[in-house]
Each structure stands twice: as structure tokens, then as C-alpha cells.
Short mmCIF file of C-alpha atoms and ligand atoms in Angstrom, two decimals:
data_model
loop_
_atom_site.label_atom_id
_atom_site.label_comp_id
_atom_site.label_asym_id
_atom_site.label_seq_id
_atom_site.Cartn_x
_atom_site.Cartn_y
_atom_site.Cartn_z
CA UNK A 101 9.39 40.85 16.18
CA UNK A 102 8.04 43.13 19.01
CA UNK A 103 5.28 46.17 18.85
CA UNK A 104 7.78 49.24 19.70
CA UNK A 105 6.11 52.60 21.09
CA UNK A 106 8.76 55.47 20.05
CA UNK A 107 8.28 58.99 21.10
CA UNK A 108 10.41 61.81 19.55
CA UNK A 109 10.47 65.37 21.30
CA UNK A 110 10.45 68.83 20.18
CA UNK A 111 14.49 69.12 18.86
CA UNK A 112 14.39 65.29 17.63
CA UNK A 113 11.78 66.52 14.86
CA UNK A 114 12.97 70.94 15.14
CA UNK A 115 13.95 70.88 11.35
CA UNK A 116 12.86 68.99 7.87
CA UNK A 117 16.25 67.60 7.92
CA UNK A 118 15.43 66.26 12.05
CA UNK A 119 12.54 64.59 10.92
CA UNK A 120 14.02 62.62 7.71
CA UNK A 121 16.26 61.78 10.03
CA UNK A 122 13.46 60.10 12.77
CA UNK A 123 11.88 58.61 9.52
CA UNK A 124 15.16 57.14 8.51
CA UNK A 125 15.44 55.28 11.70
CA UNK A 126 11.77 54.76 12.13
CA UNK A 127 12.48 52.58 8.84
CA UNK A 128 15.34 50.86 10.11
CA UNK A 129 13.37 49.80 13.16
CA UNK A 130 10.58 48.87 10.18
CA UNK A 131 12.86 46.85 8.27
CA UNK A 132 14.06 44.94 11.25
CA UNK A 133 10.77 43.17 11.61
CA UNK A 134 9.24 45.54 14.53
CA UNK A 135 6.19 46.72 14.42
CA UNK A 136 6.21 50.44 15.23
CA UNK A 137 4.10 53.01 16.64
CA UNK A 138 5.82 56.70 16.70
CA UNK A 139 4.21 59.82 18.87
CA UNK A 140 6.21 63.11 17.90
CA UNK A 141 5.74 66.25 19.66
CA UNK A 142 5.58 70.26 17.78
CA UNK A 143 9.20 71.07 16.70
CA UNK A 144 11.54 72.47 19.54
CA UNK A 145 10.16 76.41 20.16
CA UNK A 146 6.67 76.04 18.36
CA UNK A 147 4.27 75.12 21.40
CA UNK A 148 6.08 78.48 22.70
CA UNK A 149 5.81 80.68 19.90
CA UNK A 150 2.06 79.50 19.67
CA UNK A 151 1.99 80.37 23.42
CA UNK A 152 3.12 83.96 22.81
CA UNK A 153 0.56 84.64 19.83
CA UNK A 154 -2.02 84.50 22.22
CA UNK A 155 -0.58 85.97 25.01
CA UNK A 156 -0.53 88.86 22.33
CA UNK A 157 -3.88 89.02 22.31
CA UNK A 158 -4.73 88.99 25.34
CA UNK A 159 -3.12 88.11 29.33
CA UNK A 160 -6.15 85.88 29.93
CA UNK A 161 -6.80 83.49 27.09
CA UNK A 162 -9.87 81.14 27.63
CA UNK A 163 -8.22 77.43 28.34
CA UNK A 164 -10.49 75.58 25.83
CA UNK A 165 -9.42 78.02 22.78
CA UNK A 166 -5.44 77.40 24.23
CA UNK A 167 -6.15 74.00 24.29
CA UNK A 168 -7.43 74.52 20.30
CA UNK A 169 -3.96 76.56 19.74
CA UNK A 170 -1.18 74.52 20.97
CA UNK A 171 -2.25 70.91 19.90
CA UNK A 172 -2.10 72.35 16.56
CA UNK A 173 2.02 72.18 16.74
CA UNK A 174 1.62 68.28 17.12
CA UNK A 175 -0.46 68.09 14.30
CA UNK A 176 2.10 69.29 11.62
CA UNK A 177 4.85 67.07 12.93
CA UNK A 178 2.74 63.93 12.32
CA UNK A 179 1.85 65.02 8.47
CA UNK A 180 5.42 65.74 7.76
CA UNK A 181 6.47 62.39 9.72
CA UNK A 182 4.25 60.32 7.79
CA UNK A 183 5.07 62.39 4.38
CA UNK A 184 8.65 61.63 5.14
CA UNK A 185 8.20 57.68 5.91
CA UNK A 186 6.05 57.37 2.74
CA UNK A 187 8.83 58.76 0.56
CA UNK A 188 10.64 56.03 2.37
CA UNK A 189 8.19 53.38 0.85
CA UNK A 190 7.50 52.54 4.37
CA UNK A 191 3.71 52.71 4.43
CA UNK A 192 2.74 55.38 7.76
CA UNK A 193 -1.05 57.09 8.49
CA UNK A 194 -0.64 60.48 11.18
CA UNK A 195 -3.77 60.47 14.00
CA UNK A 196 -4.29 63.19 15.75
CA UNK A 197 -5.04 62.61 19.61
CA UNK A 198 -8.93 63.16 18.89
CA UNK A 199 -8.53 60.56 15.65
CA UNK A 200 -7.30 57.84 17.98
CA UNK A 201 -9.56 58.67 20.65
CA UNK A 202 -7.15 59.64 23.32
CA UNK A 203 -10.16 59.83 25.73
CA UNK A 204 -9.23 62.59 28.72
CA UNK A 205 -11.15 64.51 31.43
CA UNK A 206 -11.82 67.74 30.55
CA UNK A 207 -9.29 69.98 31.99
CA UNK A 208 -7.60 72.12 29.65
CA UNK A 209 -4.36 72.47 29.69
CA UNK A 210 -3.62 69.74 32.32
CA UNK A 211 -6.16 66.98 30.94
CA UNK A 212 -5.41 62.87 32.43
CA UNK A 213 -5.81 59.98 30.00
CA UNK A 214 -9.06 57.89 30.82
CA UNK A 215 -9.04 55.73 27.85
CA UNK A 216 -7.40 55.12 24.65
CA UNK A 217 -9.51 53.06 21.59
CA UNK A 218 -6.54 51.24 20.12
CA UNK A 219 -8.70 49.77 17.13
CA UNK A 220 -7.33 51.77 14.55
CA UNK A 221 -4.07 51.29 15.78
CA UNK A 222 -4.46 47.91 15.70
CA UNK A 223 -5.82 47.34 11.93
CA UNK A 224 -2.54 50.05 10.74
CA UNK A 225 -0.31 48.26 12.47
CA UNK A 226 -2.28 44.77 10.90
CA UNK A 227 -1.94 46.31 7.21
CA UNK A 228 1.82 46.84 7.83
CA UNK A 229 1.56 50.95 8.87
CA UNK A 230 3.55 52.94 11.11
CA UNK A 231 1.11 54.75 12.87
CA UNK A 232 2.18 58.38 13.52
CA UNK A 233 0.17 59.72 16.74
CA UNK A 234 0.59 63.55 17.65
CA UNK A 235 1.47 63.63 21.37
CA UNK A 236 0.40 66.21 24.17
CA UNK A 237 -3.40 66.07 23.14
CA UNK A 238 -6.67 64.55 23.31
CA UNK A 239 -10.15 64.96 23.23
CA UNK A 240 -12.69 65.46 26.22
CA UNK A 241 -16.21 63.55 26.56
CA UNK A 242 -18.09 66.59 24.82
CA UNK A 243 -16.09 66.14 21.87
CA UNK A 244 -13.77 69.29 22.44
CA UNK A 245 -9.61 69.47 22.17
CA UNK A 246 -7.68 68.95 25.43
CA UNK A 247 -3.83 68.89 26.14
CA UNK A 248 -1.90 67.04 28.80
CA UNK A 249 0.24 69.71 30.01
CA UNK A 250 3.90 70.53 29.39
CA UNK A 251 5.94 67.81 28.14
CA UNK A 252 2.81 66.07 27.88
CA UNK A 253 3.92 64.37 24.47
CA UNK A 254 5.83 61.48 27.02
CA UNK A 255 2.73 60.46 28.52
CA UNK A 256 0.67 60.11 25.25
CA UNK A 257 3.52 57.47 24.20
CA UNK A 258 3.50 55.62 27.48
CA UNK A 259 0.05 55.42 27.77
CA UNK A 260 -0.13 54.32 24.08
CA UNK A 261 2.50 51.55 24.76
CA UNK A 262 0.27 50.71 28.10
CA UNK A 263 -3.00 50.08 25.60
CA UNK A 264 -1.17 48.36 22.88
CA UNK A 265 0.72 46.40 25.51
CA UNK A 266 3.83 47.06 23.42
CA UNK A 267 7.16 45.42 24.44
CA UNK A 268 8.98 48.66 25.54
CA UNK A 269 8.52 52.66 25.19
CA UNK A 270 11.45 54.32 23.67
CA UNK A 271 11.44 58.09 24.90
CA UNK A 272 14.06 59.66 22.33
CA UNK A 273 15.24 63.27 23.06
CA UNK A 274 18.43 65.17 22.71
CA UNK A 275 20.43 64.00 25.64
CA UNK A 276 21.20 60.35 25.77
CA UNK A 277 19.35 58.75 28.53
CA UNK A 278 18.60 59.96 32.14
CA UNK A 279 21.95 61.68 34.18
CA UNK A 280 22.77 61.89 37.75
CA UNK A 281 21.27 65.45 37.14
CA UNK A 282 20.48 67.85 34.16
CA UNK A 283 24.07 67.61 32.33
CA UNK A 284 23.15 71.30 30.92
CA UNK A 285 23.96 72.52 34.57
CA UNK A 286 26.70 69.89 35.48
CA UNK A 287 28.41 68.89 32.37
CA UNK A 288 30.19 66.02 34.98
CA UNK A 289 26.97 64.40 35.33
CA UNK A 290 26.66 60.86 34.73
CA UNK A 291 24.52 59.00 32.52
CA UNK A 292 22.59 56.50 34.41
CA UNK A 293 22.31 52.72 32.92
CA UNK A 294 19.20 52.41 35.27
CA UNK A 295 17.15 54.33 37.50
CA UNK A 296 13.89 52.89 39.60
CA UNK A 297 10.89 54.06 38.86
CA UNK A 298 10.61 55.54 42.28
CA UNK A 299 13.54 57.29 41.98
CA UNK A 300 12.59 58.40 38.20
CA UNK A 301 8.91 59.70 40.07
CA UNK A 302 10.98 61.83 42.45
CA UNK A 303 13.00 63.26 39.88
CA UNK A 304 10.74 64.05 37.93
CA UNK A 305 8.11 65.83 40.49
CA UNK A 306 11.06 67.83 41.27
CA UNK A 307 11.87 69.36 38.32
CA UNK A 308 13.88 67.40 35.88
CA UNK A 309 11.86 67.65 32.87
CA UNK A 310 13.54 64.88 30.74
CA UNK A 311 10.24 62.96 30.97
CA UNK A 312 6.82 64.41 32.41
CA UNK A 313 5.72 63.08 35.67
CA UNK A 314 2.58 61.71 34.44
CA UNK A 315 4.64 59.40 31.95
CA UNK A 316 6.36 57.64 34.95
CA UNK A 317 3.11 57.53 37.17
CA UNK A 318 1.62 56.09 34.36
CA UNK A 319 4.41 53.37 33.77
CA UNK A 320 4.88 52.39 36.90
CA UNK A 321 1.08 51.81 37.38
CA UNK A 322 0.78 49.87 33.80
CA UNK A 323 4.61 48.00 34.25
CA UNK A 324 5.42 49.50 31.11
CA UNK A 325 9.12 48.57 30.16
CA UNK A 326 10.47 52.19 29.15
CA UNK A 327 13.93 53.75 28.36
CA UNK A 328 15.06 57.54 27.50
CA UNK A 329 17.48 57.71 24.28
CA UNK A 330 18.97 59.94 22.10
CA UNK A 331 17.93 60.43 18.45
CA UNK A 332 20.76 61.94 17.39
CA UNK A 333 23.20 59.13 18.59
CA UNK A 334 23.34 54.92 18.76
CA UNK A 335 23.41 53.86 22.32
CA UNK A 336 21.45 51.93 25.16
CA UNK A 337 20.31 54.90 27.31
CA UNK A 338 18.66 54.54 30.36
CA UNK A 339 16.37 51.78 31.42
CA UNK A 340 13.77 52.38 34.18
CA UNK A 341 12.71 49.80 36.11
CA UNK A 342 10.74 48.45 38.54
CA UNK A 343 13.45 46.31 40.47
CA UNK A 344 15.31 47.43 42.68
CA UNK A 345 19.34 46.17 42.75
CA UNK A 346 20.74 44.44 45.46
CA UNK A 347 23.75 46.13 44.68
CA UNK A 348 25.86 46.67 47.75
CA UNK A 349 27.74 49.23 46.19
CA UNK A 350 24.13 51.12 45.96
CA UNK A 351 25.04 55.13 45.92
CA UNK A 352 22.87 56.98 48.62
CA UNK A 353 21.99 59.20 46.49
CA UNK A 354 21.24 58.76 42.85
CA UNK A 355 20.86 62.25 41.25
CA UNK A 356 19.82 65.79 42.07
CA UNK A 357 16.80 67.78 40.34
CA UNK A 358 15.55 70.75 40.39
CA UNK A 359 13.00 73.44 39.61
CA UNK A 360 13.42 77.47 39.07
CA UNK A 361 9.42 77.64 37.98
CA UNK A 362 8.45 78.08 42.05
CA UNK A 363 7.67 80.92 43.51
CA UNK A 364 7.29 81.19 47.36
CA UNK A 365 4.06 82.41 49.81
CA UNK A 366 4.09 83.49 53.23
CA UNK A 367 1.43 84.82 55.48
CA UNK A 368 3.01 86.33 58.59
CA UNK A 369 1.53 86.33 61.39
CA UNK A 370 -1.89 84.17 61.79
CA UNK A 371 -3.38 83.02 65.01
CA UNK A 372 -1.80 79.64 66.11
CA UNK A 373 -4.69 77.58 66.07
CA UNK A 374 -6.34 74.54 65.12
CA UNK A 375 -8.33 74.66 60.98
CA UNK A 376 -5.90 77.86 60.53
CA UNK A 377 -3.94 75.87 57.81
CA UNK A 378 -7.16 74.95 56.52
CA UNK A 379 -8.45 78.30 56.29
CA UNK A 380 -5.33 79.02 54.39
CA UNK A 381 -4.69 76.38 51.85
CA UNK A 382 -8.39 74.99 51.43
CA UNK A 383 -9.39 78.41 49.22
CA UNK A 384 -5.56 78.04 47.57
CA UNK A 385 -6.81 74.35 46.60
CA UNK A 386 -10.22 75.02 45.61
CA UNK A 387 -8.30 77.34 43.07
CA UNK A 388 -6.81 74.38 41.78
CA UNK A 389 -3.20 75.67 42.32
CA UNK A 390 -1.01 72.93 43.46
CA UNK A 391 1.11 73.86 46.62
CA UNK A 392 4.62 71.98 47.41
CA UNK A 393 6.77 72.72 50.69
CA UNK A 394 4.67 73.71 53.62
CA UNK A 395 6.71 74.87 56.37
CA UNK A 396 4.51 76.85 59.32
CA UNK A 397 7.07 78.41 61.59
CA UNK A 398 7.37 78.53 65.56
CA UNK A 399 5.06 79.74 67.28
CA UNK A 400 5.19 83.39 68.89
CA UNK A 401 2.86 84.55 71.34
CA UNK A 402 -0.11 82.53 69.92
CA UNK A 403 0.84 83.87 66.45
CA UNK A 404 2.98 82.18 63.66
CA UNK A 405 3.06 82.38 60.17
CA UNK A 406 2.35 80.03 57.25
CA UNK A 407 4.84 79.60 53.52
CA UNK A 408 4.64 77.55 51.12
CA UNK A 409 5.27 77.01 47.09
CA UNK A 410 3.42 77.20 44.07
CA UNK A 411 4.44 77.70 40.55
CA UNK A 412 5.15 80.69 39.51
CA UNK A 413 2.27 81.44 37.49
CA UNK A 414 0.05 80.77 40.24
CA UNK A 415 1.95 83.29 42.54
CA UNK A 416 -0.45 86.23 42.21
CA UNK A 417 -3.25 84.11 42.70
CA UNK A 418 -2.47 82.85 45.48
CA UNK A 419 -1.17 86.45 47.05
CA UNK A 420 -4.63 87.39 46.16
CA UNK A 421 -6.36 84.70 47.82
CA UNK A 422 -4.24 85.13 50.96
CA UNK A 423 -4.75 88.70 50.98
CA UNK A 424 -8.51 87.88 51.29
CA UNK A 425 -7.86 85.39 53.84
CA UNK A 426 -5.33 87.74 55.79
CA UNK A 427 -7.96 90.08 56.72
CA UNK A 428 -10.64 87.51 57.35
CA UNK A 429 -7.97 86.06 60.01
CA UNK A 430 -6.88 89.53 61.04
CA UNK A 431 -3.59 88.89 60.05
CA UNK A 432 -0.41 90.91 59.27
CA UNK A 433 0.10 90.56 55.85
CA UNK A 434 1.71 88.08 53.29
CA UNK A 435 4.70 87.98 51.15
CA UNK A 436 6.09 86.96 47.86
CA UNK A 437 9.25 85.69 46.61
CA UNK A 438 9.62 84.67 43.01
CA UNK A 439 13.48 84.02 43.22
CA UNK A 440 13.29 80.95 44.76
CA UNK A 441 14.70 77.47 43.34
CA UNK A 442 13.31 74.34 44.62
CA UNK A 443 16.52 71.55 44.77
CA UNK A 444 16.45 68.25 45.86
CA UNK A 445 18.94 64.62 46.24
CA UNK A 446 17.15 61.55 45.17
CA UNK A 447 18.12 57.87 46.38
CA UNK A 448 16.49 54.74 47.59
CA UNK A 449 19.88 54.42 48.91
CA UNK A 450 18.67 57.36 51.39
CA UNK A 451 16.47 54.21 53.15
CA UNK A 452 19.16 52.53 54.91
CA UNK A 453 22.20 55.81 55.35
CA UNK A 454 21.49 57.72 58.15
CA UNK A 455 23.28 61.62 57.86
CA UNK A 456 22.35 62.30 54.49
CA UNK A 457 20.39 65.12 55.34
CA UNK A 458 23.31 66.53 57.59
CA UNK A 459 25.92 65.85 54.44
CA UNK A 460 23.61 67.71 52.39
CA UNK A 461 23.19 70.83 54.89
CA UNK A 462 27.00 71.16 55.57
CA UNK A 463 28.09 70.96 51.86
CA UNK A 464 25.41 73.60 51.15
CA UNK A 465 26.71 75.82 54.69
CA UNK A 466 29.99 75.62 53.16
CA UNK A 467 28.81 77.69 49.96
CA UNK A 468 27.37 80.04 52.33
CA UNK A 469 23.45 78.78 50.61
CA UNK A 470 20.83 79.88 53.28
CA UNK A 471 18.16 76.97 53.07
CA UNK A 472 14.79 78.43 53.38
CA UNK A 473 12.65 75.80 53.64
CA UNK A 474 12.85 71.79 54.02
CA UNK A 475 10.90 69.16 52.90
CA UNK A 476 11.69 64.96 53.24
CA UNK A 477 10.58 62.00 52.06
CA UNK A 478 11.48 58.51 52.42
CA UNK A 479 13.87 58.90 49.18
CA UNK A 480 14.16 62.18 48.92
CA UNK A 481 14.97 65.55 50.60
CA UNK A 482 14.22 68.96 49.35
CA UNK A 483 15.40 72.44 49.97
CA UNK A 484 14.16 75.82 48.48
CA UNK A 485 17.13 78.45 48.58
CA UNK A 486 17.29 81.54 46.28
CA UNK A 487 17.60 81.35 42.86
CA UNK A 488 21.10 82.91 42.45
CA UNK A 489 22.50 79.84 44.27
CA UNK A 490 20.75 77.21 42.21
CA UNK A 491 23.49 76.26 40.08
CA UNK A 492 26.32 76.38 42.40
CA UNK A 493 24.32 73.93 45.30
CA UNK A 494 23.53 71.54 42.11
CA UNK A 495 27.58 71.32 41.06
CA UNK A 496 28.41 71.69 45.02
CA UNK A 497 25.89 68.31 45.64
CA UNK A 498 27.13 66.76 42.88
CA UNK A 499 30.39 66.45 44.23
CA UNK A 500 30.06 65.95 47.80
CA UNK A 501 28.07 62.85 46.89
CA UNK A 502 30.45 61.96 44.35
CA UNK A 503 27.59 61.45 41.35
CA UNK A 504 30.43 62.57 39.02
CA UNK A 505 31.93 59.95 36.48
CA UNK A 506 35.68 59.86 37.57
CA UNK A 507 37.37 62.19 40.08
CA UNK A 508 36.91 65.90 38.52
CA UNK A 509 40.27 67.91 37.67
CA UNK A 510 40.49 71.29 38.29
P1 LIG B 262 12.10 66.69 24.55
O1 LIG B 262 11.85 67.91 23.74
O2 LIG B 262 12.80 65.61 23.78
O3 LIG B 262 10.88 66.19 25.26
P2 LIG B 262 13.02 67.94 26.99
O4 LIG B 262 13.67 69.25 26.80
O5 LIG B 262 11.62 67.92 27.49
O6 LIG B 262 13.16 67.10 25.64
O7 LIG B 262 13.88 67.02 27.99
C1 LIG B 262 15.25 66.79 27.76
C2 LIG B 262 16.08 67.75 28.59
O8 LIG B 262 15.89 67.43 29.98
C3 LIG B 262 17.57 67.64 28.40
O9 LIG B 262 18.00 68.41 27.30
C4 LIG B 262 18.13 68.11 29.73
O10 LIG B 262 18.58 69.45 29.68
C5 LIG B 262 16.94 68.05 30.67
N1 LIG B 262 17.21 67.31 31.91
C6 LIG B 262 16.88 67.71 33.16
N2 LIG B 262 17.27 66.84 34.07
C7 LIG B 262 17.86 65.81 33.40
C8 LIG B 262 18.47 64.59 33.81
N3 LIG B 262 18.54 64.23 35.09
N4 LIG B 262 18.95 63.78 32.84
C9 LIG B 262 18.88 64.11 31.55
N5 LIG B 262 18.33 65.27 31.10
C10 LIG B 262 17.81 66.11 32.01
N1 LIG B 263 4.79 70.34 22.58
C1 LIG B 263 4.43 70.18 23.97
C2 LIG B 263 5.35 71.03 24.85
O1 LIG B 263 6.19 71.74 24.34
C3 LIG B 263 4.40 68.76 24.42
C4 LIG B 263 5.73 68.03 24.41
O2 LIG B 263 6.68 68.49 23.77
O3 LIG B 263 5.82 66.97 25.05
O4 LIG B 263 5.22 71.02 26.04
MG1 LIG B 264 9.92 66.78 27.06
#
């Protein structure tokens, strides 16, 4: 018998008939002997639609009354989750994030886990209860409703599985484990048995949303055993894990993710001196808008210019707060471009293959994709191009590195 953490997303529980189905294998896991704790997320299209009834209020929502809104999605799922296992005979009680005490900081709309009180947990699971916990949400110190942003719902269950020190964290969704890259883009990709966590980090923080960033951070950190699976079909998925193979067959690269949510900031022509990228970003980051690539360019008569990515939502933002700084600096003026797509090849095969940047440049030169900017890590190298070339550099990648299952016919 082993203490199972499942999590179900948005189109695993998008109809009544989706979430009999969960509860039917929720009770087969039941029946086996496990004991099981289940975090659903709103059904597929409601955290949207909830989205857009404020938004039809007004453009600029407060966060904390957003925050109120959208955990509200996760809160039906649970009800009709436990409704459905109880019909089952199979004894469940739903807990909302607050209920639990999913302790967070208190930043709406992007709040981090700081503790979890697994007590209640602990006596349902005691009685014999599936415990039914509504993902994406928790409650600040002052008592008020946070979320844990987008896709959020994967972190709840890992960090539930981390505090109940369960034997694995089952992330079920509607593709059947992690592929070399999003299969809706490449329908060659291949599912992977296994992917490192460092790889599954890098994936993930560049775009491919098949589990939240914050869910692998927080597994790596806590060694929680966890695996991505379909609910809609029997099968072993993909495992993440913290060892690395010694497999000398290793592939250089093990998948390709990306991001169209970027948009792109440049401010041309700044003096070429030292604190000028300080001046710049420190006002972006006191903002609290995340920036990606940097690239400053060469340097022209004592003047250069500055660009760099945020998401898209922060672009005005930050053209406003580099319009300020532009004139401070005396500078010409800055420039956006929403129609960007951030890309990037992922490998901790990358550490010992030299040329892989070079292979990745050429294939893209030979589709004619301008790369605009570049940015490298150890196991990783990204490269923002425009957006009309997004899909054709992911299926042109795909094959130069040969991530695709068997040879492709044409
Ligand atoms: P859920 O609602 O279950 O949380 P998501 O839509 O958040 O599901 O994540 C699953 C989706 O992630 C898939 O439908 C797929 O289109 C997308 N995806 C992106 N990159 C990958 C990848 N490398 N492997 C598998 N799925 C991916
Ligand atoms: N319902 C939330 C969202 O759509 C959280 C989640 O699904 O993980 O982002
Ligand atoms: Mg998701």
C-alpha cells in the first residue's frame, strides 16, 4: 500500500461525464489498497471565462478580488469530485486550499507555498477518505485568498505529495506523459520514458506548459518521485528523475520548447557606460516584471542600445518605464515587438557535444529564420525569432536532431 498524490487538470475533469470518469479510477486506485490524495483543477476553459468576466468590468481588476474570482473554478471541481466518489461508496471530503491551510506569501496571482498543515489530511486519509484538495490556491498570512499562477494546480499536488511524503505524484492531463516537444505542434514528437529534472526545469521555464515550473522546482528541491500521465488512457508516462543515465547512446538534445507569450524591448541608443543596464532594468524589476534574454548590442560611438523580453502583458509597462528612463538618459527612443517567439533545444547531452549551437543556427539559416536574439546555458540554448516562424523552426529542430520516433515519410 503506498500514499498516492494524483492531480487531474482542467480537460481530465471539463465535463460531468470527465469527472465520473477520474472518480472511477480514483476508486480503482482505492480498491487496490492505496491510499489516495486527488488535487483537481477548474474544468478546461473556466479559469478563462472567469478571467474575461472581469476583464468586462473593468481593464484593471484589483489582484486580491482576481485572486477571490478564479480560485472559485477549483472549488466546484472538488464538490462534484467528492459527490461523484461518494456515489461510488468510496468515502471522499473536498478542501479548499484555505481549508487545508495551503500557507503562501501574499502575492496575488503568483503566490509561493510556505507551508502546508497536513493534519487534516492525515486523520481523512486515517478514517479511510480520499481527500479531494482544489489546486491553484491558497491562503495568505492575513487570512485572504491567493493563487499560484497559471497552471498552478501542478504545484499544489507536488507540494502536497512533498508534506505528506507520499510515494509518487501522478500529474494526469490529456497527453500521455512528457514529448520531445509539444506533440500539438509536431505530431512526430516522441513520448519520453524519462526526462531529468534539470532538463524537465528547462523545459518548462521555456514554455512547455505540460507542468508549471514551480512544480519541478519544487520536486527537485523535496526529491519528490513524480510522473505526467494521461487520464484518458492506461500507460506508464513519463518519469522524472533525479539521475542522470549513463547511457552512451545519450541524445544531445532531449526536446525543444517554446513560448509565443513574449514580447520584446529595446532602447536604442543609450550611453555606453558603466550602471546604464542598471538604470534600465533596476526600475523594470522594481515593477516586478520578470525579464528573460538580455542582449545589449555593439557599441557605436559611445552609444549602444539595450533589448530584452518580458511577457507580453508586461510589454506596455515596461515601454512606459523605459520611456521614462529614455529621457532621463537622453536617449533615442525604445521599441516594441509583440511578434516574437521565444524557442529553445534542451539536453544534458549539450555538456559534453561541442557544435550544437552551430547545428542549431544552420538548420534554422536553412529556413531562412532570422535569429534575433541568443541566450545559453549549460543545457540549454535559446533563440527569439518572429512569431510567424515558430512552428516551422520547432518541426525544422525536430528533425535535424532527429527527436522524431522513426525516420519521418514524406
Ligand atoms: P492540464 O490542463 O492537464 O494541466 P495543460 O494544458 O496545462 O494540461 O498541459 C498539457 C499540454 O501541454 C498538452 O496538451 C500539450 O499541448 C502541452 N505541451 C507542451 N509541451 C509539451 C511537451 N513537451 N510534452 C507534452 N505536452 C506538452
Ligand atoms: N485553473 C488554473 C489555470 O487554468 C490552474 C490549473 O489549471 O493548474 O491556470
Ligand atoms: Mg496545466
Amino acid at each position: 500500500m503506498s500514499l498516492i498524490v494524483q492531480k487531474y487538470g482542467g480537460t481530465s475533469v471539463g465535463t460531468i461525464e470527465r469527472i465520473e470518469a477520474v472518480a472511477d479510477k480514483v476508486k480503482g486506485f482505492r480498491d487496490a489498497g492505496h491510499d489516495i490524495v486527488v488535487v483537481v483543477s477548474a474544468m478546461s476553459g473556466e479559469t478563462n471565462r472567469l478571467i474575461a468576466l472581469a476583464k468586462d468590468i473593468t481593464d484593471t481588476p484589483s489582484n486580491r478580488e482576481m485572486d477571490v474570482l478564479v480560485s472559485t473554478g477549483e472549488q466546484v471541481t472538488i464538490a462534484l469530485l467528492a459527490i461523484a466518489l461518494q456515489k461510488r461508496g468510496c468515502d471522499a471530503r473536498s478542501y479548499t486550499g484555505a481549508q487545508v491551510k495551503i500557507l503562501t506569501d501574499d502575492a496575488y496571482s503568483k503566490a509561493r507555498i510556505q507551508d502546508i498543515d497536513n493534519h487534516r489530511m492525515r486523520a481523512d486519509l486515517d478514517a479511510g477518505r480520499v481527500v479531494v484538495v482544489a489546486g491553484f490556491q491558497g491562503v495568505d498570512p492575513e487570512g485572504n485568498i491567493t493563487t499560484l499562477g497559471r497552471g498552478g494546480s501542478d504545484t499544489t499536488a507536488v507540494a502536497l505529495a512533498a508534506a505528506l511524503k507520499a510515494d509518487e505524484c501522478q500529474i494526469y492531463t490529456d497527453v500521455d506523459g512528457v514529448y520531445t516537444t509539444d506533440p500539438r505542434v509536431e505530431p512526430h514528437a516522441r513520448r519520453l520514458d524519462k526526462i531529468t529534472f534539470e532538463e524537465m526545469l528547462e523545459m518548462a521555464s521555456q514554455g512547455s506548459k505540460v507542468l508549471q515550473i514551480r512544480s519541478v522546482e519544487f520536486a527537485g528541491k523535496y526529491k519528490v518521485p513524480l510522473r505526467v500521465l494521461s487520464s484518458f488512457q492506461d500507460g506508464e508516462g513519463t518519469l522524472i528523475t533525479l539521475e542522470e543515465d549513463d547511457d552512451m547512446e545519450k541524445p544531445v538534445v532531449s526536446g525543444i520548447a517554446f513560448n509565443r507569450d513574449e514580447a520584446k524591448v529595446t532602447i536604442l541608443n543609450i550611453p555606453d557606460h558603466p550602471g546604464i543596464a542598471y538604470r534600465i532594468l533596476g526600475p523594470i524589476s522594481e515593477a516586478n516584471i520578470e525579464v528573460d534574454v538580455i542582449v545589449q548590442n555593439f557599441s557605436e560611438d559611445g552609444s549602444t542600445s539595450l533589448s530584452f523580453t518580458v511577457h507580453r502583458n508586461d510589454m506596455k509597462k515596461a515601454a512606459d518605464i523605459l520611456a521614462k528612463v529614455a529621457q532621463e538618459l537622453g536617449a533615442k527612443s525604445t521599441v516594441t515587438d509583440d511578434r516574437i517567439a521565444k524557442l529553445a533545444i534542451v539536453g544534458v547531452g549539450m555538456r559534453s557535444h561541442a557544435g550544437v549551437a552551430a547545428k542549431m543556427f544552420k538548420a534554422l539559416a536553412d529556413e531562412n529564420i532570422n535569429i534575433q536574439m541568443i541566450s545559453t546555458s549549460e543545457i540549454k540554448i535559446t533563440v527569439v525569432i518572429e512569431e510567424k516562424y515558430l512552428e516551422l523552426a520547432v518541426r525544422t529542430l525536430h528533425a535535424a536532431f532527429e527527436l522524431e520516433e522513426s525516420p519521418r515519410v514524406e
